[in-house]
Amino acid sequence: MRAGIFGGTFNPIHKGHLMVAEQVLHRFFLDRLYIVPCRVPPHKFPAFLAPASERIRMIQLALPADTRYCLSDVEIRRKGRSYTIDTVDHFNTRITPGAVLFLIMGMDAFLEIHTWKSHRRLLEAVQPVVVSRWVDGRMPAGDDVSRMDGYIRSGLSGDYHYLDEQSCWHRAGKYKIHLLPIQPIDISSSQIRQRIREGKKVGDLVPSKVNAYIEKKELYR
């Protein structure tokens, strides 16, 4: 089995999240993709974090009618801060034992992974998928590959080797770190919250059902 873990605040979930999810699902031939909203993110503090129940409901409304997409509330139910290694341990022992796990994250998050709890064990338990953005229809290979290569070799392990044909770094065992370029959508959750506070429409940024829910519940006002 091949499963992905896509974590975040999803405050709120938007079309950019869904585009990343779809591309990861197809690129890595995943049997399951778990969307995992966190309770209290350890590395960032949103200006306004909607209640967990509201964020969960918006995710439910946003996900496609495809059984490969799954919502997990494991971090919501956990007390205190959400640490990725604890979530991965949960999946490895209780949800997807024996599966190949892929951890989806942005470039900025990956370049700080050395500060994460038990990051070395984490890199042995999952294959990170680092989402990179295309520029003018082209993959920013030089910049992003160079940045990641320098960081991986100096900050994580010099045993990794870059495989150009697979756009990934590999080291002995089955340890891999993937780079996934995508066509960018200029959307962020903070941008959506800001537009709502300014009284502007966000129907072009979030799925229609999520937009209706935000309006009904008067979220982020």
CSV table of C-alpha atoms in Angstrom, one decimal:
chain,number,residue,atom,x,y,z
A,1,MET,CA,0.0,0.0,0.0
A,2,ARG,CA,1.1,3.5,-0.8
A,3,ALA,CA,-0.3,6.3,1.4
A,4,GLY,CA,0.2,10.0,1.7
A,5,ILE,CA,-0.1,12.3,4.7
A,6,PHE,CA,-1.1,15.9,3.9
A,7,GLY,CA,-1.1,18.0,7.1
A,8,GLY,CA,-1.8,21.6,7.8
A,9,THR,CA,-4.1,24.0,9.6
A,10,PHE,CA,-6.5,24.1,6.5
A,11,ASN,CA,-7.7,27.4,7.9
A,12,PRO,CA,-9.6,27.2,5.5
A,13,ILE,CA,-9.0,24.5,2.9
A,14,HIS,CA,-8.8,26.1,-0.6
A,15,LYS,CA,-8.4,25.2,-4.2
A,16,GLY,CA,-4.6,25.3,-4.0
A,17,HIS,CA,-4.6,22.5,-1.3
A,18,LEU,CA,-6.9,20.4,-3.6
A,19,MET,CA,-4.6,20.9,-6.6
A,20,VAL,CA,-1.6,19.7,-4.6
A,21,ALA,CA,-3.5,16.8,-3.3
A,22,GLU,CA,-4.6,15.7,-6.7
A,23,GLN,CA,-1.2,15.9,-8.3
A,24,VAL,CA,0.5,14.0,-5.4
A,25,LEU,CA,-2.2,11.3,-5.6
A,26,HIS,CA,-1.5,10.7,-9.3
A,27,ARG,CA,2.3,11.3,-9.4
A,28,PHE,CA,3.0,8.8,-6.6
A,29,PHE,CA,0.2,6.3,-7.4
A,30,LEU,CA,-1.3,6.6,-3.9
A,31,ASP,CA,-3.9,4.2,-2.7
A,32,ARG,CA,-4.9,6.6,0.1
A,33,LEU,CA,-4.3,10.3,0.7
A,34,TYR,CA,-5.0,11.4,4.3
A,35,ILE,CA,-5.8,15.0,4.9
A,36,VAL,CA,-4.8,15.7,8.5
A,37,PRO,CA,-5.8,19.1,10.0
A,38,CYS,CA,-3.7,20.0,13.0
A,39,ARG,CA,-4.9,21.2,16.4
A,40,VAL,CA,-2.1,23.6,17.4
A,41,PRO,CA,0.7,24.0,14.8
A,42,PRO,CA,4.1,24.0,16.6
A,43,HIS,CA,5.8,26.2,14.0
A,44,LYS,CA,3.3,28.9,13.1
A,45,PHE,CA,0.4,30.7,14.8
A,46,PRO,CA,-2.4,31.9,12.5
A,47,ALA,CA,-3.9,35.2,13.2
A,48,PHE,CA,-7.3,33.4,13.6
A,49,LEU,CA,-7.6,29.7,13.8
A,50,ALA,CA,-11.2,28.5,13.2
A,51,PRO,CA,-12.5,25.9,15.7
A,52,ALA,CA,-11.4,22.4,14.8
A,53,SER,CA,-15.0,21.3,14.1
A,54,GLU,CA,-15.4,24.0,11.6
A,55,ARG,CA,-12.2,23.2,9.8
A,56,ILE,CA,-13.1,19.5,9.7
A,57,ARG,CA,-16.5,20.3,8.2
A,58,MET,CA,-15.0,22.5,5.5
A,59,ILE,CA,-12.5,19.7,4.6
A,60,GLN,CA,-15.4,17.2,4.4
A,61,LEU,CA,-17.3,19.6,2.0
A,62,ALA,CA,-14.2,20.2,-0.1
A,63,LEU,CA,-12.9,16.6,-0.7
A,64,PRO,CA,-13.8,14.9,-4.0
A,65,ALA,CA,-16.1,11.9,-4.1
A,66,ASP,CA,-13.1,9.6,-4.4
A,67,THR,CA,-12.5,6.9,-1.8
A,68,ARG,CA,-8.8,7.5,-2.0
A,69,TYR,CA,-9.2,10.8,-0.2
A,70,CYS,CA,-9.6,10.3,3.6
A,71,LEU,CA,-9.9,12.8,6.4
A,72,SER,CA,-8.1,12.0,9.7
A,73,ASP,CA,-8.7,13.8,12.9
A,74,VAL,CA,-5.8,12.2,14.7
A,75,GLU,CA,-4.1,15.5,15.5
A,76,ILE,CA,-7.4,17.2,16.4
A,77,ARG,CA,-8.0,14.5,19.1
A,78,ARG,CA,-4.5,14.7,20.4
A,79,LYS,CA,-3.9,17.1,23.3
A,80,GLY,CA,-1.4,19.8,23.1
A,81,ARG,CA,0.8,20.7,20.1
A,82,SER,CA,0.8,18.5,16.9
A,83,TYR,CA,4.1,16.9,16.1
A,84,THR,CA,4.5,15.2,12.8
A,85,ILE,CA,6.5,12.3,14.1
A,86,ASP,CA,3.7,11.4,16.5
A,87,THR,CA,1.2,11.4,13.6
A,88,VAL,CA,3.5,9.3,11.5
A,89,ASP,CA,3.9,6.8,14.3
A,90,HIS,CA,0.2,6.6,14.6
A,91,PHE,CA,-0.2,5.8,10.9
A,92,ASN,CA,2.6,3.3,10.9
A,93,THR,CA,1.2,1.3,13.9
A,94,ARG,CA,-2.5,1.7,13.6
A,95,ILE,CA,-3.8,3.0,10.3
A,96,THR,CA,-1.4,1.9,7.5
A,97,PRO,CA,1.1,-0.6,9.0
A,98,GLY,CA,3.5,-1.8,6.4
A,99,ALA,CA,2.6,1.0,3.9
A,100,VAL,CA,5.0,3.2,2.1
A,101,LEU,CA,4.3,6.7,3.5
A,102,PHE,CA,4.7,9.9,1.7
A,103,LEU,CA,4.6,13.2,3.7
A,104,ILE,CA,3.5,16.2,1.7
A,105,MET,CA,5.0,19.6,2.6
A,106,GLY,CA,6.0,23.0,1.2
A,107,MET,CA,9.5,24.1,0.4
A,108,ASP,CA,9.7,26.5,3.4
A,109,ALA,CA,8.6,23.8,5.8
A,110,PHE,CA,11.1,21.3,4.5
A,111,LEU,CA,14.0,23.7,4.8
A,112,GLU,CA,13.3,23.8,8.5
A,113,ILE,CA,12.8,20.1,9.0
A,114,HIS,CA,16.0,19.8,11.0
A,115,THR,CA,14.2,21.7,13.8
A,116,TRP,CA,11.3,19.3,13.9
A,117,LYS,CA,10.9,16.8,16.7
A,118,SER,CA,12.8,13.5,16.0
A,119,HIS,CA,13.5,14.6,12.4
A,120,ARG,CA,16.0,11.9,11.7
A,121,ARG,CA,13.6,9.2,12.7
A,122,LEU,CA,10.9,11.0,10.7
A,123,LEU,CA,13.1,10.9,7.5
A,124,GLU,CA,13.4,7.1,8.0
A,125,ALA,CA,9.7,6.6,8.4
A,126,VAL,CA,8.4,8.6,5.5
A,127,GLN,CA,9.4,9.9,2.0
A,128,PRO,CA,8.9,13.7,2.1
A,129,VAL,CA,7.3,15.2,-1.0
A,130,VAL,CA,8.4,18.8,-1.3
A,131,VAL,CA,6.1,20.8,-3.4
A,132,SER,CA,7.8,23.3,-5.6
A,133,ARG,CA,6.3,26.0,-7.9
A,134,TRP,CA,6.8,26.4,-11.6
A,135,VAL,CA,7.7,29.8,-12.9
A,136,ASP,CA,6.4,30.9,-16.3
A,137,GLY,CA,5.5,27.3,-17.1
A,138,ARG,CA,8.9,26.0,-16.3
A,139,MET,CA,10.2,24.1,-13.3
A,140,PRO,CA,12.6,26.2,-11.3
A,141,ALA,CA,15.0,23.3,-11.2
A,142,GLY,CA,18.2,25.2,-10.8
A,143,ASP,CA,17.1,27.2,-7.8
A,144,ASP,CA,15.1,24.6,-6.0
A,145,VAL,CA,17.3,21.6,-6.7
A,146,SER,CA,20.3,23.6,-5.6
A,147,ARG,CA,18.7,24.8,-2.4
A,148,MET,CA,17.5,21.4,-1.4
A,149,ASP,CA,20.7,19.7,-2.4
A,150,GLY,CA,22.8,22.0,-0.2
A,151,TYR,CA,20.4,21.8,2.7
A,152,ILE,CA,20.1,18.0,2.5
A,153,ARG,CA,23.8,17.3,2.3
A,154,SER,CA,24.9,19.9,4.9
A,155,GLY,CA,21.9,19.9,7.3
A,156,LEU,CA,20.5,16.3,7.1
A,157,SER,CA,23.0,13.8,5.6
A,158,GLY,CA,25.8,13.7,3.1
A,159,ASP,CA,24.7,10.2,2.2
A,160,TYR,CA,21.9,11.4,-0.1
A,161,HIS,CA,22.4,11.4,-3.8
A,162,TYR,CA,20.3,13.3,-6.3
A,163,LEU,CA,18.6,11.3,-9.1
A,164,ASP,CA,17.7,13.7,-11.8
A,165,GLU,CA,15.4,11.3,-13.7
A,166,GLN,CA,13.3,10.8,-10.6
A,167,SER,CA,13.6,14.3,-9.2
A,168,CYS,CA,14.5,12.9,-5.8
A,169,TRP,CA,17.4,12.3,-3.4
A,170,HIS,CA,18.1,8.8,-2.3
A,171,ARG,CA,20.3,7.1,0.2
A,172,ALA,CA,21.0,3.5,1.2
A,173,GLY,CA,17.9,1.7,2.5
A,174,LYS,CA,14.7,3.0,0.9
A,175,TYR,CA,15.1,6.5,2.0
A,176,LYS,CA,14.0,9.2,-0.5
A,177,ILE,CA,13.2,12.9,-0.6
A,178,HIS,CA,11.1,13.9,-3.6
A,179,LEU,CA,10.8,17.3,-5.3
A,180,LEU,CA,7.4,17.8,-7.0
A,181,PRO,CA,7.0,20.9,-9.2
A,182,ILE,CA,3.4,22.1,-9.7
A,183,GLN,CA,1.8,24.9,-11.6
A,184,PRO,CA,1.2,27.5,-8.9
A,185,ILE,CA,-2.2,28.9,-7.9
A,186,ASP,CA,-1.8,32.2,-6.1
A,187,ILE,CA,-3.9,31.3,-3.1
A,188,SER,CA,-3.2,31.2,0.6
A,189,SER,CA,-5.4,30.7,3.6
A,190,SER,CA,-4.2,34.0,5.1
A,191,GLN,CA,-5.1,35.8,1.9
A,192,ILE,CA,-8.6,34.3,2.1
A,193,ARG,CA,-9.1,35.3,5.7
A,194,GLN,CA,-7.9,38.8,4.9
A,195,ARG,CA,-10.3,39.2,2.0
A,196,ILE,CA,-13.2,38.0,4.2
A,197,ARG,CA,-12.3,40.6,6.9
A,198,GLU,CA,-12.3,43.2,4.2
A,199,GLY,CA,-15.8,42.2,3.0
A,200,LYS,CA,-14.5,40.8,-0.3
A,201,LYS,CA,-15.8,37.6,-2.0
A,202,VAL,CA,-13.7,34.4,-1.9
A,203,GLY,CA,-15.8,32.2,-4.1
A,204,ASP,CA,-13.0,32.0,-6.7
A,205,LEU,CA,-10.5,30.7,-4.1
A,206,VAL,CA,-12.4,28.0,-2.3
A,207,PRO,CA,-14.8,25.2,-3.4
A,208,SER,CA,-18.4,26.4,-3.7
A,209,LYS,CA,-19.6,24.3,-0.7
A,210,VAL,CA,-16.8,25.7,1.5
A,211,ASN,CA,-17.7,29.2,0.4
A,212,ALA,CA,-21.3,28.7,1.3
A,213,TYR,CA,-20.3,27.3,4.7
A,214,ILE,CA,-18.0,30.2,5.5
A,215,GLU,CA,-20.8,32.6,4.7
A,216,LYS,CA,-23.4,30.7,6.7
A,217,LYS,CA,-21.2,30.4,9.7
A,218,GLU,CA,-19.8,33.9,9.3
A,219,LEU,CA,-16.2,32.6,9.7
A,220,TYR,CA,-13.1,34.8,9.7
A,221,ARG,CA,-15.1,38.1,10.1
